[in-house]
Amino acid sequence: MAMSVFDDKTAQPTEKQLAEALGHAMPLWQSLSEEVANLCPGAGGVWKYPTKTSGWVFVDTLGKRNLLYRSPSKGWAG
């Protein structure tokens, strides 16, 4: 089982699936995205599937530099 709630390599997570998975924690995810954008102008993000063990992770990037890895996991949103 992957660490991420999204473990199907063939299906990149959508915004709707992310909101469903995070539930009431979705505003925290969005707030973090806004804070990264404020602190690092020009930063972006991309979903990646590095390994079967990790599943899909969201990587905040600035150019070629990885800033932050986010992995929505079951049971961690509270």
PDB file of C-alpha atoms in Angstrom:
ATOM      1  CA  MET A   1       0.000   0.000   0.000  1.00  0.00           C
ATOM      2  CA  ALA A   2       1.269   3.445  -0.943  1.00  0.00           C
ATOM      3  CA  MET A   3       1.840   6.208   1.601  1.00  0.00           C
ATOM      4  CA  SER A   4      -0.372   8.504  -0.483  1.00  0.00           C
ATOM      5  CA  VAL A   5      -4.119   8.013  -0.647  1.00  0.00           C
ATOM      6  CA  PHE A   6      -3.614   8.176  -4.427  1.00  0.00           C
ATOM      7  CA  ASP A   7      -1.932   4.951  -5.460  1.00  0.00           C
ATOM      8  CA  ASP A   8      -3.189   4.357  -9.027  1.00  0.00           C
ATOM      9  CA  LYS A   9      -0.218   5.211 -11.238  1.00  0.00           C
ATOM     10  CA  THR A  10      -2.456   5.547 -14.305  1.00  0.00           C
ATOM     11  CA  ALA A  11      -4.666   8.261 -12.795  1.00  0.00           C
ATOM     12  CA  GLN A  12      -3.147  11.577 -11.722  1.00  0.00           C
ATOM     13  CA  PRO A  13      -5.219  13.082  -8.875  1.00  0.00           C
ATOM     14  CA  THR A  14      -7.715  15.797  -9.736  1.00  0.00           C
ATOM     15  CA  GLU A  15      -8.627  18.809  -7.612  1.00  0.00           C
ATOM     16  CA  LYS A  16     -11.997  17.194  -6.865  1.00  0.00           C
ATOM     17  CA  GLN A  17     -10.373  13.933  -5.721  1.00  0.00           C
ATOM     18  CA  LEU A  18      -7.949  15.883  -3.561  1.00  0.00           C
ATOM     19  CA  ALA A  19     -10.812  17.797  -1.915  1.00  0.00           C
ATOM     20  CA  GLU A  20     -12.679  14.531  -1.267  1.00  0.00           C
ATOM     21  CA  ALA A  21      -9.577  12.880   0.200  1.00  0.00           C
ATOM     22  CA  LEU A  22      -8.651  15.803   2.449  1.00  0.00           C
ATOM     23  CA  GLY A  23     -12.163  16.724   3.540  1.00  0.00           C
ATOM     24  CA  HIS A  24     -12.098  19.520   6.122  1.00  0.00           C
ATOM     25  CA  ALA A  25      -8.288  19.741   5.774  1.00  0.00           C
ATOM     26  CA  MET A  26      -8.537  21.027   2.176  1.00  0.00           C
ATOM     27  CA  PRO A  27      -8.394  24.700   3.283  1.00  0.00           C
ATOM     28  CA  LEU A  28      -5.054  23.938   4.973  1.00  0.00           C
ATOM     29  CA  TRP A  29      -3.724  22.488   1.702  1.00  0.00           C
ATOM     30  CA  GLN A  30      -4.890  25.589  -0.171  1.00  0.00           C
ATOM     31  CA  SER A  31      -3.441  27.881   2.488  1.00  0.00           C
ATOM     32  CA  LEU A  32      -0.083  26.151   2.209  1.00  0.00           C
ATOM     33  CA  SER A  33      -0.160  26.565  -1.574  1.00  0.00           C
ATOM     34  CA  GLU A  34      -0.845  30.285  -1.155  1.00  0.00           C
ATOM     35  CA  GLU A  35       1.953  30.660   1.396  1.00  0.00           C
ATOM     36  CA  VAL A  36       4.468  28.925  -0.877  1.00  0.00           C
ATOM     37  CA  ALA A  37       3.426  31.266  -3.722  1.00  0.00           C
ATOM     38  CA  ASN A  38       3.804  34.321  -1.453  1.00  0.00           C
ATOM     39  CA  LEU A  39       7.202  33.305  -0.102  1.00  0.00           C
ATOM     40  CA  CYS A  40       8.582  32.074  -3.422  1.00  0.00           C
ATOM     41  CA  PRO A  41       7.228  34.105  -6.341  1.00  0.00           C
ATOM     42  CA  GLY A  42       7.341  32.006  -9.478  1.00  0.00           C
ATOM     43  CA  ALA A  43       6.914  28.736  -7.588  1.00  0.00           C
ATOM     44  CA  GLY A  44       4.665  26.104  -9.067  1.00  0.00           C
ATOM     45  CA  GLY A  45       3.628  22.592  -8.323  1.00  0.00           C
ATOM     46  CA  VAL A  46       3.293  19.262 -10.038  1.00  0.00           C
ATOM     47  CA  TRP A  47       1.959  15.814  -9.202  1.00  0.00           C
ATOM     48  CA  LYS A  48       4.591  13.064  -9.449  1.00  0.00           C
ATOM     49  CA  TYR A  49       4.479   9.321  -9.011  1.00  0.00           C
ATOM     50  CA  PRO A  50       8.040   8.509  -7.905  1.00  0.00           C
ATOM     51  CA  THR A  51       7.504   4.959  -6.626  1.00  0.00           C
ATOM     52  CA  LYS A  52       4.804   2.392  -5.938  1.00  0.00           C
ATOM     53  CA  THR A  53       5.535   2.766  -2.211  1.00  0.00           C
ATOM     54  CA  SER A  54       4.955   6.527  -2.178  1.00  0.00           C
ATOM     55  CA  GLY A  55       2.113   6.803  -4.685  1.00  0.00           C
ATOM     56  CA  TRP A  56       1.226  10.247  -6.021  1.00  0.00           C
ATOM     57  CA  VAL A  57       2.886  13.176  -4.257  1.00  0.00           C
ATOM     58  CA  PHE A  58       2.534  16.882  -4.929  1.00  0.00           C
ATOM     59  CA  VAL A  59       5.860  18.660  -5.313  1.00  0.00           C
ATOM     60  CA  ASP A  60       6.102  22.423  -4.928  1.00  0.00           C
ATOM     61  CA  THR A  61       8.918  23.621  -7.172  1.00  0.00           C
ATOM     62  CA  LEU A  62      10.842  26.751  -8.037  1.00  0.00           C
ATOM     63  CA  GLY A  63      12.560  26.251 -11.350  1.00  0.00           C
ATOM     64  CA  LYS A  64      14.419  22.953 -11.096  1.00  0.00           C
ATOM     65  CA  ARG A  65      14.491  23.055  -7.296  1.00  0.00           C
ATOM     66  CA  ASN A  66      12.063  21.005  -5.224  1.00  0.00           C
ATOM     67  CA  LEU A  67      10.766  23.047  -2.291  1.00  0.00           C
ATOM     68  CA  LEU A  68       8.206  20.825  -0.619  1.00  0.00           C
ATOM     69  CA  TYR A  69       6.748  17.345  -1.000  1.00  0.00           C
ATOM     70  CA  ARG A  70       3.094  16.820  -0.010  1.00  0.00           C
ATOM     71  CA  SER A  71       1.479  13.422   0.241  1.00  0.00           C
ATOM     72  CA  PRO A  72      -2.221  13.193   1.141  1.00  0.00           C
ATOM     73  CA  SER A  73      -2.484  10.129   3.372  1.00  0.00           C
ATOM     74  CA  LYS A  74      -5.381   8.226   4.883  1.00  0.00           C
ATOM     75  CA  GLY A  75      -6.096   9.041   8.507  1.00  0.00           C
ATOM     76  CA  TRP A  76      -3.818  12.086   8.726  1.00  0.00           C
ATOM     77  CA  ALA A  77      -6.401  14.792   8.132  1.00  0.00           C
ATOM     78  CA  GLY A  78      -8.139  14.089  11.430  1.00  0.00           C
TER      79      GLY A  78
END
